[in-house]
Amino acid sequence: MGMMEMGRNPKFHPIFSLTSKGREGCMKSSLDIVPALVMIVLSLITAFGVSSLDYWSQYTPGPAFAPYWIAAAGLVLSILLLVQTKLSNSCEKPDWPGRSGTIRILMTSFGLVLILILSSYIGMITATLIFILYLLLGILRRKLVPSLITTLITVALIYGVFVGWLRVSLPKGPFGI
Amino acid sequence: MEILGFLMDGFRGALTPMNLLFVFIGCLLGQIVGALPGIGPSAAMAILMPLTFGVPPTTALIMLSGIMYGGMYGGTLTSVLINVPGEAASVMTAVDGYQLAKQGRAGAALSIAAIGSFYGGVASLTAVVFLTPLLSNFALKFNAPEYFLLATMGITATASLGSGSAVKSLMVGVFGLMIAMIGTDPMVGVNRLTFGVMELMDGIDFIPVAIGIFGIGEVLASLEDRKDFVVLKTRLRDLWLTAQDWALCRMAIVRGTVVGFFVGTMPGTGPTIASLLAYAAEHRASKHPENFGKGALDAVAAAETANNAAAQGALIPMLALGIPGSQSTAVLLAALLILGIRPGPMLMSQQPGLVWTLLASMYIGNIMLLIMNLPLAPLWASILRIPYDYLMPGIIAISLVGVYATSLSLFSVGITVLFGIIGYLMLKFELPRAPIVLAIVLAPLMENSLRQSLMLSSGSLAIFVQRPISAVLLLVVLTTLALPIVRHIRDRRKRNSFDE
């Protein structure tokens, strides 16, 4: 249906759509509501987090001055976004990936947390090596030989640049690297 | 004449073997990053920032800026050959560039894009060379109230002039300010928002946030859909342009330069908006607007010229005022701070060697990129055949190790992972990511200037209207806040009249 048709047909008029059954779907629209709600929570945390600090001391704004105003701005903007969402007839929702895409993202995020934990125990270089292999072979299902070559090149590059050139002392594991 | 003398000194600095090497490395990395879909120049600049700690600050900035404008050249390749913009500023190039490639004219599209980018880049850079000292001299009159308003303008302008919802942009800016508030108060020395976590006492650094939001976030998003792209072929002889092509594109290049430069100088806009506006302007000015979207060479010329002109134009507010004009210049500004250089109007007088060497290096970089993109275009096209899957783990690994290298703390690596997930969710919820970076970079200047201003005025807000320059800046800030409201009302009226 073209835009012109939507405009002329009362069923598709924005006002009608707000009062019609479709409105329920719009009210569930999470594209704007979720960020607004998250911002309300963050604003409250910010305001609460500085509540024990001075807002003003003699002629100078205190350490709580800016955080309070920032929290207030966050609250105002969140409410504005909520109102805007309620008034609009948009039913947009985030474009989430399919099942396989979601699994890949979750598994990669898990791998990122794993590299963080493992770095302290087996060293950052070894953890990185395991992570790259996990990503290439386990998640992306790439062929063994190119994956091994890619892993070795990447790890060698990281070792050469950060340890060899920049002399960064990366967390070491039992293998001494 | 004095400026030319400074520029000559800059060339002497830029032409040293070390700096030349880093101009080349920066441009090469920018070209590769721009050509590969999935990671943009800002992300690459943030990820590779730790690598520059082993070289002098000027050399580091030369390399990072090379990535910034190199990305503008590289983005064309993917847009034209596989119909996927390598970075956001090449979106409009994909519209007509890919159509041209399907018609067997990929070479002409790549060629005009490289020439346009070169012309736009050099012309814009020349304007930067002459205008930055003037603005910088004027900005020496600025005091705390003006700095507070300038920093505020940097954030509000992003919301006002950027594409998408202004409320969302401002909200993300506020989120950035909240992050910047974490840590020890700079004036009183008490802990703020640390909630007893020792590691938060030093605050949250810019690098983990930028690498997480741009680098890891984009990599996670690219995991959603794994496509093997079909790369259209191009040959060296196809790069030659006909006299007809020149006649069609020469004014498009000039118009693209003008649009790109002016858009680039406005805080909060950047190359993406510049290329969109240049495309729209060219559509109006073209003798054959009916060809737009079907393979118009002048459309490619205008969009590509504008994005590079804007990338260099954005340096004016950054160098003269210390206010980043775009996402990439925000990263560049953060690099200045990390390297121990104080940005702002004094930068040109206190660090003339750095500024002029950087500007001179950009002329050299543009020449290098023209060479890389004209005779070497088929070579770059072959790079696109490497599956992105093999690069993705490397990007993540370098990001995490790089963050560790800057802070020597696994806590920062954890912050990067957290912001990587936040960055991915921001992409999903269509929240712009530039304001968060701008806010984190500008927050210390904003807060300190506000507190200094109120100290000077014994708490009176009148200080912001009593000084003429600050009054004008306040008006600009209010205008940037009012613009989205005006735009919203106008759109609503238009929609209503359309419905009737």
PDB file of C-alpha atoms in Angstrom, chain B residues 250-372:
ATOM      1  CA  ARG B 250      34.362  18.383 -12.873  1.00  0.00           C
ATOM      2  CA  MET B 251      31.671  20.652 -11.392  1.00  0.00           C
ATOM      3  CA  ALA B 252      30.369  17.810  -9.228  1.00  0.00           C
ATOM      4  CA  ILE B 253      33.832  17.611  -7.676  1.00  0.00           C
ATOM      5  CA  VAL B 254      33.921  21.366  -7.043  1.00  0.00           C
ATOM      6  CA  ARG B 255      30.422  21.347  -5.518  1.00  0.00           C
ATOM      7  CA  GLY B 256      31.248  18.268  -3.444  1.00  0.00           C
ATOM      8  CA  THR B 257      34.335  20.025  -2.079  1.00  0.00           C
ATOM      9  CA  VAL B 258      32.399  23.126  -1.027  1.00  0.00           C
ATOM     10  CA  VAL B 259      29.559  21.138   0.587  1.00  0.00           C
ATOM     11  CA  GLY B 260      31.962  18.696   2.243  1.00  0.00           C
ATOM     12  CA  PHE B 261      34.227  21.379   3.655  1.00  0.00           C
ATOM     13  CA  PHE B 262      31.452  23.490   5.182  1.00  0.00           C
ATOM     14  CA  VAL B 263      29.597  20.490   6.593  1.00  0.00           C
ATOM     15  CA  GLY B 264      32.864  19.138   7.984  1.00  0.00           C
ATOM     16  CA  THR B 265      33.624  22.340   9.877  1.00  0.00           C
ATOM     17  CA  MET B 266      30.312  22.169  11.756  1.00  0.00           C
ATOM     18  CA  PRO B 267      30.627  20.263  15.031  1.00  0.00           C
ATOM     19  CA  GLY B 268      28.657  17.064  15.129  1.00  0.00           C
ATOM     20  CA  THR B 269      28.232  16.488  11.423  1.00  0.00           C
ATOM     21  CA  GLY B 270      31.104  14.608   9.773  1.00  0.00           C
ATOM     22  CA  PRO B 271      31.710  12.898   6.427  1.00  0.00           C
ATOM     23  CA  THR B 272      28.543  10.776   6.327  1.00  0.00           C
ATOM     24  CA  ILE B 273      26.202  13.759   6.428  1.00  0.00           C
ATOM     25  CA  ALA B 274      28.512  15.632   4.026  1.00  0.00           C
ATOM     26  CA  SER B 275      28.252  12.883   1.408  1.00  0.00           C
ATOM     27  CA  LEU B 276      24.455  12.672   1.827  1.00  0.00           C
ATOM     28  CA  LEU B 277      24.089  16.434   1.360  1.00  0.00           C
ATOM     29  CA  ALA B 278      26.527  16.544  -1.555  1.00  0.00           C
ATOM     30  CA  TYR B 279      24.603  13.727  -3.263  1.00  0.00           C
ATOM     31  CA  ALA B 280      21.328  15.634  -2.773  1.00  0.00           C
ATOM     32  CA  ALA B 281      22.893  18.908  -3.995  1.00  0.00           C
ATOM     33  CA  GLU B 282      24.312  17.182  -7.063  1.00  0.00           C
ATOM     34  CA  HIS B 283      20.955  15.599  -7.814  1.00  0.00           C
ATOM     35  CA  ARG B 284      19.489  19.108  -7.964  1.00  0.00           C
ATOM     36  CA  ALA B 285      22.364  20.587  -9.976  1.00  0.00           C
ATOM     37  CA  SER B 286      22.888  17.711 -12.416  1.00  0.00           C
ATOM     38  CA  LYS B 287      21.812  17.954 -16.041  1.00  0.00           C
ATOM     39  CA  HIS B 288      20.770  14.297 -15.843  1.00  0.00           C
ATOM     40  CA  PRO B 289      19.115  13.790 -12.461  1.00  0.00           C
ATOM     41  CA  GLU B 290      17.165  10.864 -13.917  1.00  0.00           C
ATOM     42  CA  ASN B 291      20.412   8.843 -13.933  1.00  0.00           C
ATOM     43  CA  PHE B 292      20.828   9.116 -10.159  1.00  0.00           C
ATOM     44  CA  GLY B 293      20.412   5.733  -8.556  1.00  0.00           C
ATOM     45  CA  LYS B 294      20.984   4.007 -11.911  1.00  0.00           C
ATOM     46  CA  GLY B 295      24.706   4.602 -12.212  1.00  0.00           C
ATOM     47  CA  ALA B 296      25.498   8.341 -12.321  1.00  0.00           C
ATOM     48  CA  LEU B 297      29.234   9.007 -12.360  1.00  0.00           C
ATOM     49  CA  ASP B 298      28.746  12.597 -11.155  1.00  0.00           C
ATOM     50  CA  ALA B 299      26.855  11.286  -8.107  1.00  0.00           C
ATOM     51  CA  VAL B 300      29.849   9.111  -7.158  1.00  0.00           C
ATOM     52  CA  ALA B 301      32.187  12.071  -7.727  1.00  0.00           C
ATOM     53  CA  ALA B 302      30.146  14.421  -5.511  1.00  0.00           C
ATOM     54  CA  ALA B 303      29.648  11.956  -2.630  1.00  0.00           C
ATOM     55  CA  GLU B 304      33.260  10.792  -2.539  1.00  0.00           C
ATOM     56  CA  THR B 305      34.696  14.297  -2.868  1.00  0.00           C
ATOM     57  CA  ALA B 306      32.472  15.539  -0.051  1.00  0.00           C
ATOM     58  CA  ASN B 307      33.325  12.830   2.455  1.00  0.00           C
ATOM     59  CA  ASN B 308      37.054  13.421   2.181  1.00  0.00           C
ATOM     60  CA  ALA B 309      36.636  17.215   2.177  1.00  0.00           C
ATOM     61  CA  ALA B 310      34.563  16.892   5.356  1.00  0.00           C
ATOM     62  CA  ALA B 311      37.087  14.586   7.037  1.00  0.00           C
ATOM     63  CA  GLN B 312      39.769  17.259   6.636  1.00  0.00           C
ATOM     64  CA  GLY B 313      37.421  20.205   7.298  1.00  0.00           C
ATOM     65  CA  ALA B 314      36.540  18.704  10.691  1.00  0.00           C
ATOM     66  CA  LEU B 315      40.109  19.481  11.744  1.00  0.00           C
ATOM     67  CA  ILE B 316      39.356  23.217  11.990  1.00  0.00           C
ATOM     68  CA  PRO B 317      37.255  23.114  15.186  1.00  0.00           C
ATOM     69  CA  MET B 318      39.521  20.411  16.587  1.00  0.00           C
ATOM     70  CA  LEU B 319      42.805  22.234  16.045  1.00  0.00           C
ATOM     71  CA  ALA B 320      41.592  25.790  16.644  1.00  0.00           C
ATOM     72  CA  LEU B 321      39.161  25.266  19.508  1.00  0.00           C
ATOM     73  CA  GLY B 322      39.835  21.795  20.848  1.00  0.00           C
ATOM     74  CA  ILE B 323      36.265  20.799  19.942  1.00  0.00           C
ATOM     75  CA  PRO B 324      35.944  17.705  17.745  1.00  0.00           C
ATOM     76  CA  GLY B 325      33.789  18.100  14.668  1.00  0.00           C
ATOM     77  CA  SER B 326      33.266  14.404  14.041  1.00  0.00           C
ATOM     78  CA  GLN B 327      33.626  10.929  15.517  1.00  0.00           C
ATOM     79  CA  SER B 328      37.119  10.514  14.044  1.00  0.00           C
ATOM     80  CA  THR B 329      38.354  13.901  15.250  1.00  0.00           C
ATOM     81  CA  ALA B 330      37.024  13.021  18.720  1.00  0.00           C
ATOM     82  CA  VAL B 331      39.348  10.008  18.696  1.00  0.00           C
ATOM     83  CA  LEU B 332      42.168  12.219  17.393  1.00  0.00           C
ATOM     84  CA  LEU B 333      41.492  14.705  20.189  1.00  0.00           C
ATOM     85  CA  ALA B 334      41.540  11.918  22.754  1.00  0.00           C
ATOM     86  CA  ALA B 335      44.889  10.814  21.308  1.00  0.00           C
ATOM     87  CA  LEU B 336      46.232  14.349  21.858  1.00  0.00           C
ATOM     88  CA  LEU B 337      45.141  14.217  25.504  1.00  0.00           C
ATOM     89  CA  ILE B 338      46.589  10.742  26.029  1.00  0.00           C
ATOM     90  CA  LEU B 339      49.870  11.861  24.468  1.00  0.00           C
ATOM     91  CA  GLY B 340      49.993  14.682  27.008  1.00  0.00           C
ATOM     92  CA  ILE B 341      49.162  17.527  24.625  1.00  0.00           C
ATOM     93  CA  ARG B 342      46.554  20.055  25.708  1.00  0.00           C
ATOM     94  CA  PRO B 343      44.194  20.850  22.817  1.00  0.00           C
ATOM     95  CA  GLY B 344      42.585  24.270  22.360  1.00  0.00           C
ATOM     96  CA  PRO B 345      43.434  27.676  20.880  1.00  0.00           C
ATOM     97  CA  MET B 346      46.893  27.641  22.478  1.00  0.00           C
ATOM     98  CA  LEU B 347      47.804  24.485  20.557  1.00  0.00           C
ATOM     99  CA  MET B 348      48.908  26.396  17.451  1.00  0.00           C
ATOM    100  CA  SER B 349      51.196  28.734  19.400  1.00  0.00           C
ATOM    101  CA  GLN B 350      52.462  26.185  21.932  1.00  0.00           C
ATOM    102  CA  GLN B 351      52.919  23.240  19.557  1.00  0.00           C
ATOM    103  CA  PRO B 352      53.418  24.813  16.104  1.00  0.00           C
ATOM    104  CA  GLY B 353      55.748  21.996  15.042  1.00  0.00           C
ATOM    105  CA  LEU B 354      53.114  19.374  15.775  1.00  0.00           C
ATOM    106  CA  VAL B 355      50.230  21.189  14.060  1.00  0.00           C
ATOM    107  CA  TRP B 356      52.079  22.195  10.893  1.00  0.00           C
ATOM    108  CA  THR B 357      53.843  18.856  10.510  1.00  0.00           C
ATOM    109  CA  LEU B 358      50.471  17.139  10.873  1.00  0.00           C
ATOM    110  CA  LEU B 359      48.881  19.385   8.225  1.00  0.00           C
ATOM    111  CA  ALA B 360      51.829  18.985   5.839  1.00  0.00           C
ATOM    112  CA  SER B 361      51.742  15.215   6.317  1.00  0.00           C
ATOM    113  CA  MET B 362      48.128  15.235   5.186  1.00  0.00           C
ATOM    114  CA  TYR B 363      49.099  16.729   1.806  1.00  0.00           C
ATOM    115  CA  ILE B 364      51.660  13.943   1.425  1.00  0.00           C
ATOM    116  CA  GLY B 365      49.127  11.345   2.590  1.00  0.00           C
ATOM    117  CA  ASN B 366      46.575  12.474   0.023  1.00  0.00           C
ATOM    118  CA  ILE B 367      49.175  12.069  -2.746  1.00  0.00           C
ATOM    119  CA  MET B 368      50.041   8.588  -1.455  1.00  0.00           C
ATOM    120  CA  LEU B 369      46.383   7.639  -1.385  1.00  0.00           C
ATOM    121  CA  LEU B 370      45.835   8.890  -4.930  1.00  0.00           C
ATOM    122  CA  ILE B 371      48.667   6.614  -6.075  1.00  0.00           C
ATOM    123  CA  MET B 372      47.337   3.715  -4.010  1.00  0.00           C
TER     124      MET B 372
END
